[in-house]
Short mmCIF file of C-alpha atoms in Angstrom, two decimals:
data_model
loop_
_atom_site.label_atom_id
_atom_site.label_comp_id
_atom_site.label_asym_id
_atom_site.label_seq_id
_atom_site.Cartn_x
_atom_site.Cartn_y
_atom_site.Cartn_z
CA MET A 1 0.00 0.00 0.00
CA ARG A 2 2.85 2.38 0.86
CA ASP A 3 4.53 1.71 -2.46
CA ILE A 4 1.33 2.42 -4.37
CA ALA A 5 0.88 5.68 -2.44
CA MET A 6 4.49 6.65 -3.19
CA PHE A 7 3.99 5.83 -6.87
CA PHE A 8 1.07 8.25 -7.15
CA ALA A 9 2.96 10.82 -5.07
CA MET A 10 5.83 10.71 -7.56
CA LEU A 11 3.40 11.22 -10.43
CA ALA A 12 2.56 14.56 -8.82
CA LEU A 13 6.00 15.52 -7.43
CA VAL A 14 8.09 15.02 -10.58
CA PRO A 15 5.99 17.43 -12.73
CA LEU A 16 6.01 19.84 -9.77
CA ALA A 17 9.81 19.72 -9.76
CA PHE A 18 10.02 20.39 -13.50
CA LYS A 19 7.58 23.27 -13.15
CA ASN A 20 9.82 25.25 -10.79
CA SER A 21 13.52 24.81 -10.01
CA TYR A 22 13.03 25.74 -6.37
CA ASN A 23 10.44 22.97 -5.99
CA ALA A 24 13.06 20.56 -7.33
CA TYR A 25 15.63 21.89 -4.85
CA LEU A 26 13.25 21.49 -1.91
CA LEU A 27 12.36 17.95 -2.98
CA TRP A 28 16.06 17.20 -3.34
CA GLY A 29 16.57 18.18 0.30
CA TRP A 30 13.37 16.55 1.50
CA THR A 31 14.24 13.13 0.06
CA ALA A 32 17.80 13.36 1.41
CA LEU A 33 16.68 14.03 4.98
CA LEU A 34 13.57 11.83 4.98
CA SER A 35 15.10 8.78 3.26
CA PRO A 36 11.68 7.53 2.04
CA VAL A 37 13.02 4.09 1.04
CA TYR A 38 13.07 3.20 4.76
CA TYR A 39 9.27 3.13 4.76
CA LEU A 40 8.88 1.19 1.49
CA PHE A 41 9.01 -2.57 1.01
CA GLY A 42 7.92 -3.24 -2.57
CA PHE A 43 8.44 -2.10 -6.15
CA MET A 44 9.15 1.54 -5.22
CA GLN A 45 11.94 0.78 -2.77
CA GLY A 46 14.73 0.65 -5.34
CA LEU A 47 14.00 4.08 -6.83
CA ARG A 48 16.70 6.71 -6.18
CA TYR A 49 14.43 9.57 -5.19
CA ASN A 50 17.18 11.91 -4.11
CA LEU A 51 19.07 11.48 -7.38
CA ILE A 52 15.94 12.18 -9.45
CA PHE A 53 15.23 15.54 -7.83
CA ALA A 54 18.91 16.50 -7.64
CA ALA A 55 19.24 15.87 -11.39
CA ILE A 56 16.13 17.95 -12.14
CA ALA A 57 17.30 20.87 -9.95
CA ILE A 58 20.84 20.88 -11.36
CA GLY A 59 19.54 20.42 -14.91
CA LEU A 60 17.20 23.39 -14.63
CA TRP A 61 20.04 25.47 -13.19
CA LEU A 62 22.36 24.56 -16.08
CA LEU A 63 19.61 25.49 -18.53
CA GLY A 64 19.20 28.89 -16.85
CA LYS A 65 15.72 28.09 -15.59
CA VAL A 66 16.21 29.27 -12.00
CA ASP A 67 13.87 32.14 -11.17
CA LEU A 68 14.85 34.63 -8.44
CA LYS A 69 18.35 33.29 -8.87
CA GLY A 70 20.91 34.11 -6.21
CA LYS A 71 24.64 33.67 -6.44
CA ILE A 72 27.39 31.98 -4.49
CA SER A 73 29.40 34.63 -2.65
CA ALA A 74 32.90 34.31 -1.21
CA ASN A 75 31.85 34.60 2.44
CA SER A 76 33.59 32.83 5.30
CA SER A 77 31.02 30.02 5.50
CA THR A 78 31.26 29.14 1.80
CA LEU A 79 35.06 29.29 1.75
CA LEU A 80 35.38 27.09 4.84
CA LEU A 81 32.91 24.54 3.46
CA ILE A 82 34.74 24.39 0.13
CA ALA A 83 38.08 24.03 1.92
CA PHE A 84 36.62 21.25 4.07
CA MET A 85 35.18 19.44 1.06
CA PHE A 86 38.53 19.67 -0.71
CA HIS A 87 40.36 18.34 2.36
CA VAL A 88 37.89 15.47 2.81
CA SER A 89 38.50 14.53 -0.84
CA LEU A 90 42.25 14.41 -0.29
CA SER A 91 41.86 12.43 2.93
CA ALA A 92 39.67 9.90 1.14
CA LEU A 93 42.26 9.67 -1.65
CA PHE A 94 45.30 9.24 0.59
CA GLY A 95 43.61 7.23 3.36
CA TYR A 96 44.61 3.73 4.40
CA ASP A 97 43.85 0.87 2.03
CA ASN A 98 41.41 -1.92 2.89
CA ASN A 99 38.89 0.53 4.30
CA PRO A 100 35.44 -0.33 2.85
CA TRP A 101 33.91 2.71 4.56
CA ASN A 102 36.11 5.25 2.81
CA ILE A 103 34.34 5.55 -0.55
CA GLN A 104 30.88 4.86 0.86
CA VAL A 105 31.04 7.72 3.37
CA TYR A 106 32.75 10.01 0.86
CA GLU A 107 30.01 9.56 -1.74
CA GLY A 108 27.31 10.46 0.77
CA PHE A 109 29.27 13.48 1.99
CA ILE A 110 29.91 14.87 -1.51
CA LYS A 111 26.24 14.52 -2.47
CA ALA A 112 25.25 16.46 0.65
CA MET A 113 27.83 19.17 -0.04
CA PHE A 114 26.52 19.75 -3.56
CA PHE A 115 23.10 20.45 -2.06
CA VAL A 116 24.63 22.74 0.57
CA LEU A 117 26.87 24.74 -1.77
CA MET A 118 24.02 25.33 -4.23
CA MET A 119 21.75 26.72 -1.52
CA PRO A 120 22.62 30.41 -2.16
CA ILE A 121 21.55 29.97 -5.82
CA PHE A 122 18.09 28.63 -5.03
CA VAL A 123 17.35 30.19 -1.62
CA SER A 124 17.32 33.95 -2.20
CA THR A 125 14.19 35.36 -0.50
CA ARG A 126 12.54 35.31 2.89
CA LEU A 127 9.77 33.05 1.62
CA ARG A 128 12.30 30.55 0.30
CA ILE A 129 14.24 30.59 3.56
CA HIS A 130 11.03 29.80 5.44
CA ALA A 131 10.14 27.08 2.93
CA LEU A 132 13.51 25.35 3.39
CA VAL A 133 13.12 25.40 7.19
CA LEU A 134 9.64 23.93 6.78
CA VAL A 135 10.95 21.16 4.51
CA ILE A 136 13.70 20.26 7.01
CA CYS A 137 11.07 19.94 9.73
CA LEU A 138 8.69 17.96 7.53
CA ALA A 139 11.47 15.53 6.61
CA LEU A 140 13.17 14.91 9.96
CA GLY A 141 10.12 15.78 12.04
CA PHE A 142 8.20 13.03 10.27
CA HIS A 143 10.49 10.46 11.90
CA GLY A 144 10.01 12.13 15.26
CA VAL A 145 6.22 12.14 14.93
CA VAL A 146 6.08 8.48 13.89
CA GLU A 147 8.36 7.27 16.69
CA GLY A 148 6.67 9.52 19.26
CA LEU A 149 3.27 8.06 18.37
CA LYS A 150 4.71 4.56 18.67
CA LEU A 151 5.92 5.39 22.19
CA ILE A 152 2.44 6.60 23.18
CA SER A 153 0.63 3.66 21.60
CA SER A 154 2.96 1.19 23.32
CA GLY A 155 2.46 2.79 26.72
CA GLY A 156 6.15 3.73 26.91
CA ALA A 157 7.53 0.34 25.83
CA HIS A 158 8.65 1.32 22.33
CA LYS A 159 12.40 1.75 21.78
CA VAL A 160 13.72 3.59 18.73
CA ARG A 161 16.41 1.77 16.73
CA GLY A 162 17.11 4.49 14.18
CA ILE A 163 16.54 4.98 10.45
CA GLU A 164 18.70 2.31 8.84
CA THR A 165 18.80 3.93 5.39
CA SER A 166 20.08 7.30 6.64
CA MET A 167 22.89 8.65 8.80
CA LEU A 168 20.54 8.47 11.77
CA SER A 169 20.99 4.74 11.66
CA ASP A 170 20.97 3.89 15.37
CA ASN A 171 19.28 5.16 18.49
CA ASN A 172 22.07 7.56 19.50
CA HIS A 173 22.39 9.09 16.03
CA PHE A 174 18.62 9.42 15.81
CA ALA A 175 18.47 11.23 19.17
CA VAL A 176 21.01 13.84 18.07
CA GLY A 177 19.28 14.42 14.73
CA MET A 178 15.94 14.92 16.44
CA GLY A 179 17.54 17.21 19.01
CA MET A 180 18.81 19.42 16.20
CA VAL A 181 15.39 19.78 14.61
CA LEU A 182 13.63 20.78 17.85
CA PRO A 183 14.66 24.48 17.71
CA LEU A 184 13.37 24.71 14.13
CA LEU A 185 10.02 23.27 15.19
CA ILE A 186 9.82 25.90 17.94
CA PHE A 187 10.56 28.59 15.36
CA LEU A 188 7.73 27.33 13.14
CA MET A 189 5.39 27.06 16.11
CA ILE A 190 5.92 30.79 16.77
CA HIS A 191 6.04 32.15 13.22
CA LEU A 192 3.60 30.08 11.20
CA LYS A 193 0.57 32.21 10.33
CA THR A 194 -2.45 29.93 10.67
CA GLN A 195 -3.57 28.47 13.98
CA ILE A 196 -3.84 24.93 12.61
CA ALA A 197 -0.24 25.11 11.36
CA LYS A 198 0.90 26.28 14.80
CA TYR A 199 -0.92 23.34 16.40
CA ALA A 200 0.73 20.95 13.94
CA ALA A 201 4.20 22.33 14.76
CA THR A 202 3.46 22.08 18.50
CA ALA A 203 2.31 18.48 18.15
CA GLY A 204 5.42 17.70 16.10
CA LEU A 205 7.60 19.27 18.80
CA VAL A 206 6.05 17.24 21.63
CA LEU A 207 6.13 13.96 19.69
CA THR A 208 9.74 14.51 18.63
CA VAL A 209 10.73 15.01 22.28
CA LEU A 210 8.98 11.73 23.10
CA ALA A 211 10.84 10.09 20.21
CA ILE A 212 14.14 11.18 21.78
CA VAL A 213 13.04 9.68 25.09
CA ALA A 214 12.22 6.46 23.22
CA THR A 215 15.82 6.14 22.05
CA HIS A 216 16.98 5.52 25.65
CA SER A 217 20.10 7.43 24.60
CA ARG A 218 22.13 9.12 27.32
CA GLY A 219 23.62 11.48 24.74
CA GLY A 220 20.10 12.22 23.55
CA PHE A 221 19.06 13.08 27.11
CA LEU A 222 21.99 15.49 27.50
CA CYS A 223 21.23 17.03 24.12
CA LEU A 224 17.55 17.41 25.01
CA SER A 225 18.37 18.95 28.39
CA VAL A 226 20.80 21.49 26.93
CA VAL A 227 18.40 22.46 24.13
CA GLY A 228 15.54 22.94 26.60
CA LEU A 229 17.49 25.00 29.11
CA TRP A 230 19.30 27.07 26.46
CA TYR A 231 16.00 27.92 24.80
CA ALA A 232 14.32 28.78 28.10
CA PHE A 233 17.06 31.18 29.16
CA THR A 234 17.72 32.84 25.78
CA ALA A 235 14.27 33.10 24.17
CA ARG A 236 12.64 36.50 23.75
CA ARG A 237 9.51 35.40 25.60
CA LYS A 238 10.87 34.01 28.86
CA VAL A 239 7.55 33.16 30.51
CA PHE A 240 6.33 31.27 27.47
CA SER A 241 9.65 29.43 27.05
CA PHE A 242 9.75 28.22 30.68
CA PHE A 243 6.09 27.21 30.50
CA LEU A 244 6.77 25.24 27.30
CA LEU A 245 9.81 23.58 28.87
CA ALA A 246 7.82 22.62 31.98
CA VAL A 247 4.89 21.13 30.03
CA ILE A 248 7.07 19.11 27.64
CA SER A 249 9.31 17.90 30.49
CA PHE A 250 6.25 16.73 32.43
CA LEU A 251 4.89 14.83 29.43
CA ALA A 252 8.28 13.27 28.69
CA PHE A 253 8.79 12.05 32.26
CA GLN A 254 5.24 10.70 32.36
CA MET A 255 5.79 8.63 29.21
CA ALA A 256 9.32 7.48 30.01
CA PRO A 257 9.56 3.84 31.17
CA GLU A 258 11.58 2.70 34.21
CA GLU A 259 14.25 1.35 31.88
CA TRP A 260 14.85 4.88 30.59
CA PHE A 261 15.40 6.27 34.09
CA SER A 262 17.80 3.42 34.87
CA ARG A 263 19.72 4.14 31.67
CA ILE A 264 20.02 7.85 32.41
CA GLU A 265 21.20 7.13 35.96
CA THR A 266 24.32 5.45 34.53
CA ILE A 267 25.61 8.88 33.43
CA LYS A 268 26.79 9.35 37.04
CA THR A 269 29.00 6.25 36.82
CA ALA A 270 30.28 6.58 33.25
CA ASP A 271 33.83 5.58 34.23
CA ALA A 272 32.51 2.18 35.30
CA ASP A 273 30.33 1.71 32.22
CA GLU A 274 31.74 -0.73 29.66
CA SER A 275 30.05 1.01 26.72
CA PHE A 276 31.42 4.44 27.65
CA MET A 277 34.94 3.17 28.33
CA GLY A 278 34.87 1.45 24.95
CA ARG A 279 34.26 4.87 23.44
CA VAL A 280 37.23 6.30 25.31
CA ILE A 281 39.40 3.57 23.77
CA ALA A 282 38.07 4.54 20.32
CA TRP A 283 38.97 8.19 21.05
CA LYS A 284 42.49 7.08 21.93
CA VAL A 285 42.84 5.15 18.68
CA SER A 286 41.52 8.11 16.66
CA THR A 287 44.08 10.38 18.33
CA ALA A 288 46.88 7.93 17.56
CA VAL A 289 45.84 7.81 13.88
CA ALA A 290 45.79 11.62 13.70
CA LEU A 291 49.22 12.01 15.25
CA ALA A 292 50.64 9.46 12.79
CA ASN A 293 48.91 11.24 9.88
CA PRO A 294 48.54 14.90 10.96
CA VAL A 295 47.73 16.37 7.52
CA PHE A 296 45.23 14.01 5.91
CA GLY A 297 44.39 11.53 8.68
CA GLY A 298 43.60 7.89 8.03
CA GLY A 299 40.64 8.29 5.67
CA LEU A 300 36.91 8.31 6.31
CA HIS A 301 35.82 6.12 9.22
CA ALA A 302 39.38 4.81 9.29
CA ILE A 303 39.32 3.17 12.71
CA GLN A 304 36.27 1.12 11.74
CA ALA A 305 38.48 -0.75 9.27
CA ALA A 306 39.96 -3.79 11.02
CA PRO A 307 43.54 -3.36 9.66
CA VAL A 308 43.72 0.26 10.87
CA TRP A 309 42.23 -0.56 14.26
CA GLN A 310 44.59 -3.49 14.78
CA GLU A 311 47.62 -1.41 13.78
CA PHE A 312 46.96 1.45 16.20
CA ILE A 313 45.36 -0.35 19.14
CA TYR A 314 48.86 -1.23 20.33
CA LYS A 315 50.20 2.33 19.95
CA LEU A 316 48.38 4.02 22.82
CA ASP A 317 51.20 4.20 25.36
CA PHE A 318 51.39 7.98 25.03
CA LEU A 319 47.83 8.10 26.40
CA SER A 320 48.41 5.65 29.23
CA PHE A 321 47.58 8.38 31.79
CA ILE A 322 43.93 7.91 30.71
CA SER A 323 42.93 4.67 32.39
CA THR A 324 40.89 2.29 30.23
CA PRO A 325 40.25 -1.47 30.24
CA LEU A 326 42.34 -3.79 28.09
CA PRO A 327 41.19 -2.98 24.52
CA ASP A 328 39.70 -5.55 22.16
CA ALA A 329 42.10 -5.76 19.21
CA GLN A 330 39.83 -7.94 17.08
CA HIS A 331 36.68 -5.84 16.93
CA PRO A 332 36.97 -2.29 15.54
CA ARG A 333 34.73 0.40 16.94
CA ALA A 334 33.30 3.61 15.54
CA ALA A 335 34.89 6.83 16.78
CA HIS A 336 31.74 7.73 18.77
CA SER A 337 32.44 11.46 18.66
CA ILE A 338 32.26 14.01 15.88
CA TYR A 339 35.47 15.54 17.19
CA PHE A 340 37.56 12.38 17.40
CA GLU A 341 35.96 11.03 14.22
CA ILE A 342 37.10 14.07 12.22
CA LEU A 343 40.46 14.11 14.01
CA GLY A 344 41.25 10.50 13.09
CA ASP A 345 39.71 10.63 9.62
CA LEU A 346 41.08 13.98 8.44
CA GLY A 347 44.08 14.67 10.65
CA LEU A 348 44.86 17.82 12.59
CA VAL A 349 44.38 20.03 9.51
CA GLY A 350 40.90 18.68 8.77
CA PHE A 351 40.00 18.93 12.45
CA LEU A 352 40.95 22.62 12.54
CA ILE A 353 38.84 23.35 9.45
CA PHE A 354 35.90 21.48 11.01
CA ILE A 355 36.16 23.41 14.27
CA SER A 356 36.44 26.64 12.26
CA ILE A 357 33.16 25.82 10.49
CA ILE A 358 31.43 25.37 13.85
CA ILE A 359 32.85 28.59 15.31
CA ASN A 360 32.00 30.51 12.15
CA GLY A 361 28.41 29.25 12.38
CA PHE A 362 28.07 30.72 15.87
CA LEU A 363 29.71 33.97 14.77
CA THR A 364 27.33 34.26 11.80
CA ALA A 365 24.35 33.83 14.13
CA GLY A 366 25.79 36.58 16.32
CA ARG A 367 26.19 38.92 13.35
CA ILE A 368 22.55 38.33 12.38
CA ARG A 369 21.41 39.17 15.91
CA LYS A 370 23.43 42.40 15.76
CA LEU A 371 21.96 43.40 12.39
CA THR A 372 18.40 42.71 13.52
CA ALA A 373 18.64 44.41 16.93
CA GLY A 374 15.78 46.83 17.38
CA GLU A 375 14.21 46.01 14.02
CA GLU A 376 10.61 44.91 14.61
CA ASN A 377 10.17 43.73 11.02
CA LEU A 378 13.24 41.47 11.35
CA ILE A 379 12.22 39.62 14.51
CA TRP A 380 11.64 36.53 12.38
CA ALA A 381 15.29 36.63 11.26
CA ARG A 382 16.57 36.99 14.81
CA ASP A 383 14.40 34.09 15.98
CA LEU A 384 15.55 31.92 13.07
CA ALA A 385 19.20 32.75 13.77
CA ASP A 386 18.62 31.78 17.42
CA ALA A 387 16.97 28.51 16.34
CA LEU A 388 19.80 27.63 13.97
CA ARG A 389 22.37 28.52 16.63
CA LEU A 390 20.58 26.25 19.10
CA ALA A 391 20.60 23.47 16.48
CA LEU A 392 24.40 23.91 16.34
CA VAL A 393 24.54 23.68 20.14
CA ALA A 394 22.57 20.41 19.97
CA TYR A 395 25.01 19.08 17.38
CA CYS A 396 28.08 20.08 19.41
CA ILE A 397 26.74 18.56 22.65
CA GLY A 398 25.02 15.48 21.25
CA GLY A 399 27.73 14.90 18.67
CA ALA A 400 30.37 14.50 21.38
CA GLY A 401 29.25 10.90 21.77
CA VAL A 402 28.32 9.82 18.22
CA SER A 403 30.00 9.46 14.82
CA LEU A 404 28.10 12.14 12.91
CA GLY A 405 30.94 14.29 11.62
CA TYR A 406 29.53 14.14 8.08
CA LEU A 407 25.86 14.66 8.98
CA GLU A 408 24.26 16.64 6.14
CA LEU A 409 21.95 18.56 8.51
CA PHE A 410 24.93 20.22 10.21
CA TYR A 411 26.28 21.61 6.94
CA VAL A 412 22.79 22.63 5.81
CA ILE A 413 22.38 24.68 9.01
CA VAL A 414 25.78 26.36 8.57
CA MET A 415 24.95 27.41 5.01
CA LEU A 416 21.41 28.43 5.93
CA LEU A 417 22.88 30.82 8.50
CA ALA A 418 25.12 32.28 5.77
CA VAL A 419 22.14 32.68 3.40
CA LEU A 420 20.07 34.32 6.15
CA HIS A 421 22.94 36.70 6.97
CA LYS A 422 23.29 37.70 3.34
CA HIS A 423 19.55 38.30 3.05
CA ILE A 424 19.53 40.52 6.15
CA GLN A 425 22.62 42.39 4.94
CA VAL A 426 20.90 43.23 1.65
CA PHE A 427 17.80 44.34 3.57
CA SER A 428 19.87 46.47 5.97
CA ASP A 429 21.90 48.03 3.15
CA ALA A 430 18.71 48.93 1.29
CA ALA A 431 17.21 50.44 4.45
CA SER A 432 20.39 52.43 5.12
CA LYS A 433 20.45 53.71 1.54
CA LYS A 434 16.80 54.74 1.76
CA SER A 435 17.45 56.51 5.07
CA ALA A 436 20.46 58.33 3.61
CA GLN A 437 18.44 59.44 0.58
CA SER A 438 15.64 60.71 2.87
CA SER A 439 18.15 62.67 4.96
CA LEU A 440 19.71 64.14 1.82
CA SER A 441 16.29 65.21 0.51
CA LEU A 442 15.45 66.76 3.87
CA ASN A 443 18.73 68.68 3.94
CA ARG A 444 18.14 69.99 0.44
CA LYS A 445 14.64 71.13 1.42
CA ILE A 446 16.00 72.91 4.50
CA ASN A 447 18.68 74.63 2.41
CA LEU A 448 16.14 75.76 -0.16
CA ASP A 449 13.81 77.05 2.52
CA GLY A 450 16.71 78.85 4.11
#
């Protein structure tokens, strides 16, 4: 039944994409973040939805069929992302042999970066910025709504495993991805025009929080806690934000099973937890790989390749001051941290570029806040910058314990901040020019009257 529904949906969506290049771009992003094949089991499962809409969008751009066309500017965000993409390409090229993950991860990363780097071309107006935020929420929020409803229907027994066909492929990855989309759902809840749309965004927000609870992820709990408290203390409407935090927290604790509370309690004794200490060992191995290959690292997901893991697991003496159990040399582990993942994969140089992208994202959000200060008609831009900044906070906190260094949503948020900043700059420049012209006209009138 799902496949039949998807078949008829494609009959409508493909002509819609050809009709307008921006529709194609939105559908390109929607299929990338949603990963619809996860929900299909029949004749429509093998279709490459993302490739279809990417090809239409790029084709229309090459044919000059992009209306309201923007342009790629040489701002700090774009330059850092291009530098990072170039460095990732070199790291994949010069990485260790016998790493089956190298090409697989690289292909997914490059596809995501094409979407990200083309954003300034397609997203050039306020309406289009809003539409892209809405599509992100519809894509990732759909997973949150589905899993949240499952938790309610099961009376708290449901446990999220992740979306196997996407980067959010296990419970911890899923929790971080959902934590990043929460601020955008809050933004929509405040700024959508119709009451029914606001109710839909609110329901999506609550269900996505419940979906994070259903992951039983300790990293997800930390991410959720930081997002909630950060929003409550930094939002424009403090009373509303604390009320929202209190209501959602109450609902989450009511639905959470005893197993969830037991899992969260283990945060206090992380040094005695076998799973956590296994991650520390993986961080050690990633560091060893980076120090042996400081420029290009070991290649993408290098330590997950058995030969690389087995080579470096015995070279950790320089980190002996960090006490860990005897490591398992036969079973490679993921890096379990965006920071150590990038460090081991891309070396010290790639790590510095990655950290620069994060810092630049926060600085861009700060510049937007400065430009919009005191401007009533730009409150939406300030709120969106705050939401995107909070999504970065969720990524930085939640990502400390998962291997999501190449998560497309992170790079989308960084570029969306750059696009928003450019839009506000143009608006501010136009307002300043208009004000200057008004002052000049007034001065001329005064001189003539004098």
